[in-house]
Amino acid sequence: MSDPIRVLLADDEGLIRDALCSLLELEDDIEVVGRAAHGEEAVVVAAKVRPDVAVLDLQMPKLDGIQVAERLAGDLPGCRCIIVTSHGRPGYLKNALAVGVRGFLPKTVSASTLASVVRTVAGGGRYVDPELAADAISAGDSPLSPREADVLALAAEGNPIDEIAQRASLSVGTVRNYLSAVVGKLGVANRHEAVHLARRNGWI
């Protein structure tokens, strides 16, 4: 019998993390070797336990799932990453695939599907939830530059222009120009509508 697939679970919600662990450990060929409550902990634990597969929540404190996957791609090339999320927006999927994530699926999947995806990814395959893939194709690529997306993300937190400028190391005038460009590119009336549209498509 071959060795079990070694899995790291990272999710900031303890109930979900424990439930996923219990469900996966019912599988004879899967062993949960590490757990983490946030992104930075996931990177540290992964370095210690060297998992075959990391199952990562998308939205976690300190580092999100995509940032963790990017770090692990450099630190542990043999570890393959799966994103499990309740925020399956198209932009997130594209960003995840860009950093080498091998699996992307919603938290609504069954335990048997998750176990199957772990096996697929551990064996060198890929799995993207079909509905999320279709949404990503229909949404298209983000029209925003990385800097425009950064500024809009700061605006989405409700920060005033001067604070956005300080945090982004830009002048107030430059921030206004970026936000004006974003509104124009997205064809909306104001930055609040721009935030709503960009979030809906996962562009910020």
mmCIF file with all atom_site columns, C-alpha atoms in Angstrom:
data_model
loop_
_atom_site.group_PDB
_atom_site.id
_atom_site.type_symbol
_atom_site.label_atom_id
_atom_site.label_alt_id
_atom_site.label_comp_id
_atom_site.label_asym_id
_atom_site.label_entity_id
_atom_site.label_seq_id
_atom_site.pdbx_PDB_ins_code
_atom_site.Cartn_x
_atom_site.Cartn_y
_atom_site.Cartn_z
_atom_site.occupancy
_atom_site.B_iso_or_equiv
_atom_site.pdbx_formal_charge
_atom_site.auth_seq_id
_atom_site.auth_comp_id
_atom_site.auth_asym_id
_atom_site.auth_atom_id
_atom_site.pdbx_PDB_model_num
ATOM 1   C CA . MET A 1 1   ? 0.000   0.000  0.000   1.00 0.00 ? 1   MET A CA 1
ATOM 2   C CA . SER A 1 2   ? 1.373   3.431  -0.913  1.00 0.00 ? 2   SER A CA 1
ATOM 3   C CA . ASP A 1 3   ? 1.915   6.161  1.663   1.00 0.00 ? 3   ASP A CA 1
ATOM 4   C CA . PRO A 1 4   ? -1.104  8.361  2.426   1.00 0.00 ? 4   PRO A CA 1
ATOM 5   C CA . ILE A 1 5   ? -1.375  11.814 0.881   1.00 0.00 ? 5   ILE A CA 1
ATOM 6   C CA . ARG A 1 6   ? -0.082  14.319 3.445   1.00 0.00 ? 6   ARG A CA 1
ATOM 7   C CA . VAL A 1 7   ? -2.396  17.339 3.706   1.00 0.00 ? 7   VAL A CA 1
ATOM 8   C CA . LEU A 1 8   ? -2.127  20.749 5.349   1.00 0.00 ? 8   LEU A CA 1
ATOM 9   C CA . LEU A 1 9   ? -5.428  22.544 6.128   1.00 0.00 ? 9   LEU A CA 1
ATOM 10  C CA . ALA A 1 10  ? -5.523  26.320 6.524   1.00 0.00 ? 10  ALA A CA 1
ATOM 11  C CA . ASP A 1 11  ? -8.741  28.170 7.403   1.00 0.00 ? 11  ASP A CA 1
ATOM 12  C CA . ASP A 1 12  ? -9.309  30.997 9.882   1.00 0.00 ? 12  ASP A CA 1
ATOM 13  C CA . GLU A 1 13  ? -12.682 29.553 10.924  1.00 0.00 ? 13  GLU A CA 1
ATOM 14  C CA . GLY A 1 14  ? -11.947 26.872 13.498  1.00 0.00 ? 14  GLY A CA 1
ATOM 15  C CA . LEU A 1 15  ? -15.224 25.020 13.020  1.00 0.00 ? 15  LEU A CA 1
ATOM 16  C CA . ILE A 1 16  ? -14.684 24.663 9.269   1.00 0.00 ? 16  ILE A CA 1
ATOM 17  C CA . ARG A 1 17  ? -11.016 23.740 9.722   1.00 0.00 ? 17  ARG A CA 1
ATOM 18  C CA . ASP A 1 18  ? -11.868 21.016 12.237  1.00 0.00 ? 18  ASP A CA 1
ATOM 19  C CA . ALA A 1 19  ? -14.756 19.733 10.107  1.00 0.00 ? 19  ALA A CA 1
ATOM 20  C CA . LEU A 1 20  ? -12.564 19.484 7.006   1.00 0.00 ? 20  LEU A CA 1
ATOM 21  C CA . CYS A 1 21  ? -9.914  17.689 9.018   1.00 0.00 ? 21  CYS A CA 1
ATOM 22  C CA . SER A 1 22  ? -12.416 15.166 10.393  1.00 0.00 ? 22  SER A CA 1
ATOM 23  C CA . LEU A 1 23  ? -13.906 14.517 6.961   1.00 0.00 ? 23  LEU A CA 1
ATOM 24  C CA . LEU A 1 24  ? -10.576 14.055 5.197   1.00 0.00 ? 24  LEU A CA 1
ATOM 25  C CA . GLU A 1 25  ? -9.222  11.772 7.915   1.00 0.00 ? 25  GLU A CA 1
ATOM 26  C CA . LEU A 1 26  ? -12.080 9.369  7.213   1.00 0.00 ? 26  LEU A CA 1
ATOM 27  C CA . GLU A 1 27  ? -10.279 8.615  3.948   1.00 0.00 ? 27  GLU A CA 1
ATOM 28  C CA . ASP A 1 28  ? -7.792  5.730  4.196   1.00 0.00 ? 28  ASP A CA 1
ATOM 29  C CA . ASP A 1 29  ? -5.351  7.309  1.758   1.00 0.00 ? 29  ASP A CA 1
ATOM 30  C CA . ILE A 1 30  ? -5.318  10.870 3.199   1.00 0.00 ? 30  ILE A CA 1
ATOM 31  C CA . GLU A 1 31  ? -3.565  12.075 6.368   1.00 0.00 ? 31  GLU A CA 1
ATOM 32  C CA . VAL A 1 32  ? -3.915  15.611 7.769   1.00 0.00 ? 32  VAL A CA 1
ATOM 33  C CA . VAL A 1 33  ? -0.420  16.469 8.993   1.00 0.00 ? 33  VAL A CA 1
ATOM 34  C CA . GLY A 1 34  ? -0.876  20.155 9.794   1.00 0.00 ? 34  GLY A CA 1
ATOM 35  C CA . ARG A 1 35  ? -3.441  22.863 10.482  1.00 0.00 ? 35  ARG A CA 1
ATOM 36  C CA . ALA A 1 36  ? -3.212  26.646 10.371  1.00 0.00 ? 36  ALA A CA 1
ATOM 37  C CA . ALA A 1 37  ? -5.539  29.479 11.392  1.00 0.00 ? 37  ALA A CA 1
ATOM 38  C CA . HIS A 1 38  ? -4.072  32.160 9.121   1.00 0.00 ? 38  HIS A CA 1
ATOM 39  C CA . GLY A 1 39  ? -1.823  32.574 6.112   1.00 0.00 ? 39  GLY A CA 1
ATOM 40  C CA . GLU A 1 40  ? 1.471   33.212 7.862   1.00 0.00 ? 40  GLU A CA 1
ATOM 41  C CA . GLU A 1 41  ? 0.944   30.182 10.096  1.00 0.00 ? 41  GLU A CA 1
ATOM 42  C CA . ALA A 1 42  ? 0.219   28.089 7.005   1.00 0.00 ? 42  ALA A CA 1
ATOM 43  C CA . VAL A 1 43  ? 3.614   28.982 5.527   1.00 0.00 ? 43  VAL A CA 1
ATOM 44  C CA . VAL A 1 44  ? 5.401   28.163 8.804   1.00 0.00 ? 44  VAL A CA 1
ATOM 45  C CA . VAL A 1 45  ? 3.559   24.862 9.346   1.00 0.00 ? 45  VAL A CA 1
ATOM 46  C CA . ALA A 1 46  ? 4.092   23.831 5.728   1.00 0.00 ? 46  ALA A CA 1
ATOM 47  C CA . ALA A 1 47  ? 7.849   24.284 6.123   1.00 0.00 ? 47  ALA A CA 1
ATOM 48  C CA . LYS A 1 48  ? 7.779   21.961 9.155   1.00 0.00 ? 48  LYS A CA 1
ATOM 49  C CA . VAL A 1 49  ? 5.484   19.185 7.922   1.00 0.00 ? 49  VAL A CA 1
ATOM 50  C CA . ARG A 1 50  ? 6.190   19.405 4.157   1.00 0.00 ? 50  ARG A CA 1
ATOM 51  C CA . PRO A 1 51  ? 2.726   18.365 2.927   1.00 0.00 ? 51  PRO A CA 1
ATOM 52  C CA . ASP A 1 52  ? 1.944   16.886 -0.465  1.00 0.00 ? 52  ASP A CA 1
ATOM 53  C CA . VAL A 1 53  ? -1.170  19.058 -0.750  1.00 0.00 ? 53  VAL A CA 1
ATOM 54  C CA . ALA A 1 54  ? -2.174  22.310 0.984   1.00 0.00 ? 54  ALA A CA 1
ATOM 55  C CA . VAL A 1 55  ? -5.927  22.995 1.203   1.00 0.00 ? 55  VAL A CA 1
ATOM 56  C CA . LEU A 1 56  ? -6.190  26.759 1.684   1.00 0.00 ? 56  LEU A CA 1
ATOM 57  C CA . ASP A 1 57  ? -9.070  29.073 2.469   1.00 0.00 ? 57  ASP A CA 1
ATOM 58  C CA . LEU A 1 58  ? -9.056  32.032 0.095   1.00 0.00 ? 58  LEU A CA 1
ATOM 59  C CA . GLN A 1 59  ? -9.696  34.818 2.583   1.00 0.00 ? 59  GLN A CA 1
ATOM 60  C CA . MET A 1 60  ? -7.502  34.519 5.675   1.00 0.00 ? 60  MET A CA 1
ATOM 61  C CA . PRO A 1 61  ? -5.773  37.086 7.906   1.00 0.00 ? 61  PRO A CA 1
ATOM 62  C CA . LYS A 1 62  ? -2.133  38.075 7.352   1.00 0.00 ? 62  LYS A CA 1
ATOM 63  C CA . LEU A 1 63  ? -1.741  36.236 4.032   1.00 0.00 ? 63  LEU A CA 1
ATOM 64  C CA . ASP A 1 64  ? -4.648  35.115 1.871   1.00 0.00 ? 64  ASP A CA 1
ATOM 65  C CA . GLY A 1 65  ? -4.792  31.707 0.218   1.00 0.00 ? 65  GLY A CA 1
ATOM 66  C CA . ILE A 1 66  ? -3.375  32.947 -3.080  1.00 0.00 ? 66  ILE A CA 1
ATOM 67  C CA . GLN A 1 67  ? -0.440  34.628 -1.334  1.00 0.00 ? 67  GLN A CA 1
ATOM 68  C CA . VAL A 1 68  ? 0.231   31.431 0.625   1.00 0.00 ? 68  VAL A CA 1
ATOM 69  C CA . ALA A 1 69  ? 0.132   29.385 -2.573  1.00 0.00 ? 69  ALA A CA 1
ATOM 70  C CA . GLU A 1 70  ? 2.612   31.760 -4.188  1.00 0.00 ? 70  GLU A CA 1
ATOM 71  C CA . ARG A 1 71  ? 4.965   31.459 -1.201  1.00 0.00 ? 71  ARG A CA 1
ATOM 72  C CA . LEU A 1 72  ? 4.707   27.664 -1.149  1.00 0.00 ? 72  LEU A CA 1
ATOM 73  C CA . ALA A 1 73  ? 5.408   27.470 -4.881  1.00 0.00 ? 73  ALA A CA 1
ATOM 74  C CA . GLY A 1 74  ? 8.812   28.978 -4.139  1.00 0.00 ? 74  GLY A CA 1
ATOM 75  C CA . ASP A 1 75  ? 9.506   27.366 -0.747  1.00 0.00 ? 75  ASP A CA 1
ATOM 76  C CA . LEU A 1 76  ? 8.052   23.883 -1.353  1.00 0.00 ? 76  LEU A CA 1
ATOM 77  C CA . PRO A 1 77  ? 7.746   23.166 -5.084  1.00 0.00 ? 77  PRO A CA 1
ATOM 78  C CA . GLY A 1 78  ? 6.566   19.638 -4.330  1.00 0.00 ? 78  GLY A CA 1
ATOM 79  C CA . CYS A 1 79  ? 3.505   20.911 -2.446  1.00 0.00 ? 79  CYS A CA 1
ATOM 80  C CA . ARG A 1 80  ? 0.426   21.366 -4.620  1.00 0.00 ? 80  ARG A CA 1
ATOM 81  C CA . CYS A 1 81  ? -2.225  23.863 -3.544  1.00 0.00 ? 81  CYS A CA 1
ATOM 82  C CA . ILE A 1 82  ? -6.012  23.806 -3.559  1.00 0.00 ? 82  ILE A CA 1
ATOM 83  C CA . ILE A 1 83  ? -8.130  26.880 -2.827  1.00 0.00 ? 83  ILE A CA 1
ATOM 84  C CA . VAL A 1 84  ? -11.451 26.230 -1.120  1.00 0.00 ? 84  VAL A CA 1
ATOM 85  C CA . THR A 1 85  ? -13.601 29.340 -0.875  1.00 0.00 ? 85  THR A CA 1
ATOM 86  C CA . SER A 1 86  ? -17.002 30.855 -0.302  1.00 0.00 ? 86  SER A CA 1
ATOM 87  C CA . HIS A 1 87  ? -15.874 33.805 -2.472  1.00 0.00 ? 87  HIS A CA 1
ATOM 88  C CA . GLY A 1 88  ? -15.570 32.181 -5.884  1.00 0.00 ? 88  GLY A CA 1
ATOM 89  C CA . ARG A 1 89  ? -15.243 35.332 -7.937  1.00 0.00 ? 89  ARG A CA 1
ATOM 90  C CA . PRO A 1 90  ? -13.675 35.127 -11.409 1.00 0.00 ? 90  PRO A CA 1
ATOM 91  C CA . GLY A 1 91  ? -10.699 37.370 -10.671 1.00 0.00 ? 91  GLY A CA 1
ATOM 92  C CA . TYR A 1 92  ? -9.687  35.241 -7.709  1.00 0.00 ? 92  TYR A CA 1
ATOM 93  C CA . LEU A 1 93  ? -9.706  32.117 -9.849  1.00 0.00 ? 93  LEU A CA 1
ATOM 94  C CA . LYS A 1 94  ? -7.502  33.717 -12.480 1.00 0.00 ? 94  LYS A CA 1
ATOM 95  C CA . ASN A 1 95  ? -5.086  35.033 -9.860  1.00 0.00 ? 95  ASN A CA 1
ATOM 96  C CA . ALA A 1 96  ? -4.931  31.607 -8.216  1.00 0.00 ? 96  ALA A CA 1
ATOM 97  C CA . LEU A 1 97  ? -4.163  29.816 -11.471 1.00 0.00 ? 97  LEU A CA 1
ATOM 98  C CA . ALA A 1 98  ? -1.511  32.435 -12.268 1.00 0.00 ? 98  ALA A CA 1
ATOM 99  C CA . VAL A 1 99  ? 0.491   31.492 -9.148  1.00 0.00 ? 99  VAL A CA 1
ATOM 100 C CA . GLY A 1 100 ? 0.218   27.753 -9.795  1.00 0.00 ? 100 GLY A CA 1
ATOM 101 C CA . VAL A 1 101 ? -2.811  26.708 -7.739  1.00 0.00 ? 101 VAL A CA 1
ATOM 102 C CA . ARG A 1 102 ? -3.911  23.266 -8.934  1.00 0.00 ? 102 ARG A CA 1
ATOM 103 C CA . GLY A 1 103 ? -7.429  23.156 -7.546  1.00 0.00 ? 103 GLY A CA 1
ATOM 104 C CA . PHE A 1 104 ? -10.145 25.767 -6.992  1.00 0.00 ? 104 PHE A CA 1
ATOM 105 C CA . LEU A 1 105 ? -13.555 24.875 -5.603  1.00 0.00 ? 105 LEU A CA 1
ATOM 106 C CA . PRO A 1 106 ? -16.365 26.313 -3.473  1.00 0.00 ? 106 PRO A CA 1
ATOM 107 C CA . LYS A 1 107 ? -16.955 25.344 0.136   1.00 0.00 ? 107 LYS A CA 1
ATOM 108 C CA . THR A 1 108 ? -20.331 23.961 -0.914  1.00 0.00 ? 108 THR A CA 1
ATOM 109 C CA . VAL A 1 109 ? -18.748 20.822 -2.419  1.00 0.00 ? 109 VAL A CA 1
ATOM 110 C CA . SER A 1 110 ? -19.237 17.469 -0.734  1.00 0.00 ? 110 SER A CA 1
ATOM 111 C CA . ALA A 1 111 ? -16.561 15.809 1.376   1.00 0.00 ? 111 ALA A CA 1
ATOM 112 C CA . SER A 1 112 ? -16.184 13.076 -1.237  1.00 0.00 ? 112 SER A CA 1
ATOM 113 C CA . THR A 1 113 ? -15.575 15.687 -3.961  1.00 0.00 ? 113 THR A CA 1
ATOM 114 C CA . LEU A 1 114 ? -12.921 17.432 -1.856  1.00 0.00 ? 114 LEU A CA 1
ATOM 115 C CA . ALA A 1 115 ? -11.186 14.108 -1.181  1.00 0.00 ? 115 ALA A CA 1
ATOM 116 C CA . SER A 1 116 ? -11.313 13.284 -4.884  1.00 0.00 ? 116 SER A CA 1
ATOM 117 C CA . VAL A 1 117 ? -9.789  16.660 -5.771  1.00 0.00 ? 117 VAL A CA 1
ATOM 118 C CA . VAL A 1 118 ? -7.016  16.136 -3.210  1.00 0.00 ? 118 VAL A CA 1
ATOM 119 C CA . ARG A 1 119 ? -6.191  12.834 -4.926  1.00 0.00 ? 119 ARG A CA 1
ATOM 120 C CA . THR A 1 120 ? -6.326  14.401 -8.391  1.00 0.00 ? 120 THR A CA 1
ATOM 121 C CA . VAL A 1 121 ? -4.040  17.274 -7.426  1.00 0.00 ? 121 VAL A CA 1
ATOM 122 C CA . ALA A 1 122 ? -1.640  15.023 -5.506  1.00 0.00 ? 122 ALA A CA 1
ATOM 123 C CA . GLY A 1 123 ? -1.336  12.911 -8.651  1.00 0.00 ? 123 GLY A CA 1
ATOM 124 C CA . GLY A 1 124 ? -0.332  15.911 -10.744 1.00 0.00 ? 124 GLY A CA 1
ATOM 125 C CA . GLY A 1 125 ? -3.757  16.804 -12.119 1.00 0.00 ? 125 GLY A CA 1
ATOM 126 C CA . ARG A 1 126 ? -5.918  19.921 -11.874 1.00 0.00 ? 126 ARG A CA 1
ATOM 127 C CA . TYR A 1 127 ? -9.487  20.597 -10.865 1.00 0.00 ? 127 TYR A CA 1
ATOM 128 C CA . VAL A 1 128 ? -11.502 23.796 -11.250 1.00 0.00 ? 128 VAL A CA 1
ATOM 129 C CA . ASP A 1 129 ? -15.165 23.877 -10.314 1.00 0.00 ? 129 ASP A CA 1
ATOM 130 C CA . PRO A 1 130 ? -17.072 24.034 -13.648 1.00 0.00 ? 130 PRO A CA 1
ATOM 131 C CA . GLU A 1 131 ? -19.409 26.869 -12.581 1.00 0.00 ? 131 GLU A CA 1
ATOM 132 C CA . LEU A 1 132 ? -16.523 29.016 -11.335 1.00 0.00 ? 132 LEU A CA 1
ATOM 133 C CA . ALA A 1 133 ? -14.631 28.355 -14.559 1.00 0.00 ? 133 ALA A CA 1
ATOM 134 C CA . ALA A 1 134 ? -17.645 29.416 -16.650 1.00 0.00 ? 134 ALA A CA 1
ATOM 135 C CA . ASP A 1 135 ? -18.058 32.594 -14.599 1.00 0.00 ? 135 ASP A CA 1
ATOM 136 C CA . ALA A 1 136 ? -14.371 33.442 -15.037 1.00 0.00 ? 136 ALA A CA 1
ATOM 137 C CA . ILE A 1 137 ? -14.585 33.051 -18.797 1.00 0.00 ? 137 ILE A CA 1
ATOM 138 C CA . SER A 1 138 ? -17.699 35.244 -19.057 1.00 0.00 ? 138 SER A CA 1
ATOM 139 C CA . ALA A 1 139 ? -16.306 37.973 -16.765 1.00 0.00 ? 139 ALA A CA 1
ATOM 140 C CA . GLY A 1 140 ? -13.183 38.544 -18.838 1.00 0.00 ? 140 GLY A CA 1
ATOM 141 C CA . ASP A 1 141 ? -9.861  39.928 -17.640 1.00 0.00 ? 141 ASP A CA 1
ATOM 142 C CA . SER A 1 142 ? -9.634  42.919 -15.337 1.00 0.00 ? 142 SER A CA 1
ATOM 143 C CA . PRO A 1 143 ? -9.227  46.190 -17.239 1.00 0.00 ? 143 PRO A CA 1
ATOM 144 C CA . LEU A 1 144 ? -7.433  47.725 -14.245 1.00 0.00 ? 144 LEU A CA 1
ATOM 145 C CA . SER A 1 145 ? -3.684  48.062 -13.926 1.00 0.00 ? 145 SER A CA 1
ATOM 146 C CA . PRO A 1 146 ? -2.156  46.621 -10.722 1.00 0.00 ? 146 PRO A CA 1
ATOM 147 C CA . ARG A 1 147 ? -1.688  50.139 -9.327  1.00 0.00 ? 147 ARG A CA 1
ATOM 148 C CA . GLU A 1 148 ? -5.276  51.118 -10.141 1.00 0.00 ? 148 GLU A CA 1
ATOM 149 C CA . ALA A 1 149 ? -6.505  47.950 -8.438  1.00 0.00 ? 149 ALA A CA 1
ATOM 150 C CA . ASP A 1 150 ? -4.392  48.731 -5.352  1.00 0.00 ? 150 ASP A CA 1
ATOM 151 C CA . VAL A 1 151 ? -5.796  52.251 -5.082  1.00 0.00 ? 151 VAL A CA 1
ATOM 152 C CA . LEU A 1 152 ? -9.367  51.042 -5.596  1.00 0.00 ? 152 LEU A CA 1
ATOM 153 C CA . ALA A 1 153 ? -8.889  48.363 -2.921  1.00 0.00 ? 153 ALA A CA 1
ATOM 154 C CA . LEU A 1 154 ? -7.814  51.060 -0.455  1.00 0.00 ? 154 LEU A CA 1
ATOM 155 C CA . ALA A 1 155 ? -10.820 53.145 -1.473  1.00 0.00 ? 155 ALA A CA 1
ATOM 156 C CA . ALA A 1 156 ? -13.027 50.103 -0.884  1.00 0.00 ? 156 ALA A CA 1
ATOM 157 C CA . GLU A 1 157 ? -12.053 50.209 2.798   1.00 0.00 ? 157 GLU A CA 1
ATOM 158 C CA . GLY A 1 158 ? -13.686 53.625 3.020   1.00 0.00 ? 158 GLY A CA 1
ATOM 159 C CA . ASN A 1 159 ? -10.429 55.540 3.398   1.00 0.00 ? 159 ASN A CA 1
ATOM 160 C CA . PRO A 1 160 ? -10.404 59.250 2.493   1.00 0.00 ? 160 PRO A CA 1
ATOM 161 C CA . ILE A 1 161 ? -8.269  60.387 -0.438  1.00 0.00 ? 161 ILE A CA 1
ATOM 162 C CA . ASP A 1 162 ? -5.427  61.730 1.716   1.00 0.00 ? 162 ASP A CA 1
ATOM 163 C CA . GLU A 1 163 ? -5.147  58.460 3.654   1.00 0.00 ? 163 GLU A CA 1
ATOM 164 C CA . ILE A 1 164 ? -5.164  56.418 0.435   1.00 0.00 ? 164 ILE A CA 1
ATOM 165 C CA . ALA A 1 165 ? -2.365  58.650 -0.853  1.00 0.00 ? 165 ALA A CA 1
ATOM 166 C CA . GLN A 1 166 ? -0.322  58.135 2.308   1.00 0.00 ? 166 GLN A CA 1
ATOM 167 C CA . ARG A 1 167 ? -0.780  54.355 2.369   1.00 0.00 ? 167 ARG A CA 1
ATOM 168 C CA . ALA A 1 168 ? -0.051  53.997 -1.344  1.00 0.00 ? 168 ALA A CA 1
ATOM 169 C CA . SER A 1 169 ? 2.917   56.420 -1.221  1.00 0.00 ? 169 SER A CA 1
ATOM 170 C CA . LEU A 1 170 ? 1.291   58.614 -3.860  1.00 0.00 ? 170 LEU A CA 1
ATOM 171 C CA . SER A 1 171 ? 0.261   62.246 -4.071  1.00 0.00 ? 171 SER A CA 1
ATOM 172 C CA . VAL A 1 172 ? -3.375  63.179 -3.539  1.00 0.00 ? 172 VAL A CA 1
ATOM 173 C CA . GLY A 1 173 ? -3.589  64.315 -7.150  1.00 0.00 ? 173 GLY A CA 1
ATOM 174 C CA . THR A 1 174 ? -2.247  60.998 -8.430  1.00 0.00 ? 174 THR A CA 1
ATOM 175 C CA . VAL A 1 175 ? -4.791  59.076 -6.345  1.00 0.00 ? 175 VAL A CA 1
ATOM 176 C CA . ARG A 1 176 ? -7.591  61.221 -7.787  1.00 0.00 ? 176 ARG A CA 1
ATOM 177 C CA . ASN A 1 177 ? -6.265  60.525 -11.289 1.00 0.00 ? 177 ASN A CA 1
ATOM 178 C CA . TYR A 1 178 ? -6.160  56.778 -10.671 1.00 0.00 ? 178 TYR A CA 1
ATOM 179 C CA . LEU A 1 179 ? -9.712  56.727 -9.299  1.00 0.00 ? 179 LEU A CA 1
ATOM 180 C CA . SER A 1 180 ? -10.936 58.830 -12.205 1.00 0.00 ? 180 SER A CA 1
ATOM 181 C CA . ALA A 1 181 ? -9.278  56.403 -14.637 1.00 0.00 ? 181 ALA A CA 1
ATOM 182 C CA . VAL A 1 182 ? -10.870 53.438 -12.852 1.00 0.00 ? 182 VAL A CA 1
ATOM 183 C CA . VAL A 1 183 ? -14.354 54.989 -13.058 1.00 0.00 ? 183 VAL A CA 1
ATOM 184 C CA . GLY A 1 184 ? -13.821 55.645 -16.761 1.00 0.00 ? 184 GLY A CA 1
ATOM 185 C CA . LYS A 1 185 ? -12.518 52.158 -17.518 1.00 0.00 ? 185 LYS A CA 1
ATOM 186 C CA . LEU A 1 186 ? -15.357 50.442 -15.697 1.00 0.00 ? 186 LEU A CA 1
ATOM 187 C CA . GLY A 1 187 ? -18.016 52.725 -17.167 1.00 0.00 ? 187 GLY A CA 1
ATOM 188 C CA . VAL A 1 188 ? -19.591 53.560 -13.813 1.00 0.00 ? 188 VAL A CA 1
ATOM 189 C CA . ALA A 1 189 ? -20.745 56.805 -12.198 1.00 0.00 ? 189 ALA A CA 1
ATOM 190 C CA . ASN A 1 190 ? -18.416 56.949 -9.180  1.00 0.00 ? 190 ASN A CA 1
ATOM 191 C CA . ARG A 1 191 ? -15.814 55.081 -7.150  1.00 0.00 ? 191 ARG A CA 1
ATOM 192 C CA . HIS A 1 192 ? -18.473 53.383 -4.996  1.00 0.00 ? 192 HIS A CA 1
ATOM 193 C CA . GLU A 1 193 ? -19.975 51.757 -8.079  1.00 0.00 ? 193 GLU A CA 1
ATOM 194 C CA . ALA A 1 194 ? -16.445 50.931 -9.243  1.00 0.00 ? 194 ALA A CA 1
ATOM 195 C CA . VAL A 1 195 ? -15.746 49.144 -5.954  1.00 0.00 ? 195 VAL A CA 1
ATOM 196 C CA . HIS A 1 196 ? -18.998 47.158 -6.245  1.00 0.00 ? 196 HIS A CA 1
ATOM 197 C CA . LEU A 1 197 ? -18.297 46.083 -9.835  1.00 0.00 ? 197 LEU A CA 1
ATOM 198 C CA . ALA A 1 198 ? -14.646 45.239 -9.184  1.00 0.00 ? 198 ALA A CA 1
ATOM 199 C CA . ARG A 1 199 ? -15.504 43.177 -6.113  1.00 0.00 ? 199 ARG A CA 1
ATOM 200 C CA . ARG A 1 200 ? -18.261 41.318 -7.924  1.00 0.00 ? 200 ARG A CA 1
ATOM 201 C CA . ASN A 1 201 ? -15.777 40.259 -10.597 1.00 0.00 ? 201 ASN A CA 1
ATOM 202 C CA . GLY A 1 202 ? -12.958 39.542 -8.146  1.00 0.00 ? 202 GLY A CA 1
ATOM 203 C CA . TRP A 1 203 ? -10.707 42.270 -9.570  1.00 0.00 ? 203 TRP A CA 1
ATOM 204 C CA . ILE A 1 204 ? -9.909  43.625 -6.100  1.00 0.00 ? 204 ILE A CA 1
#
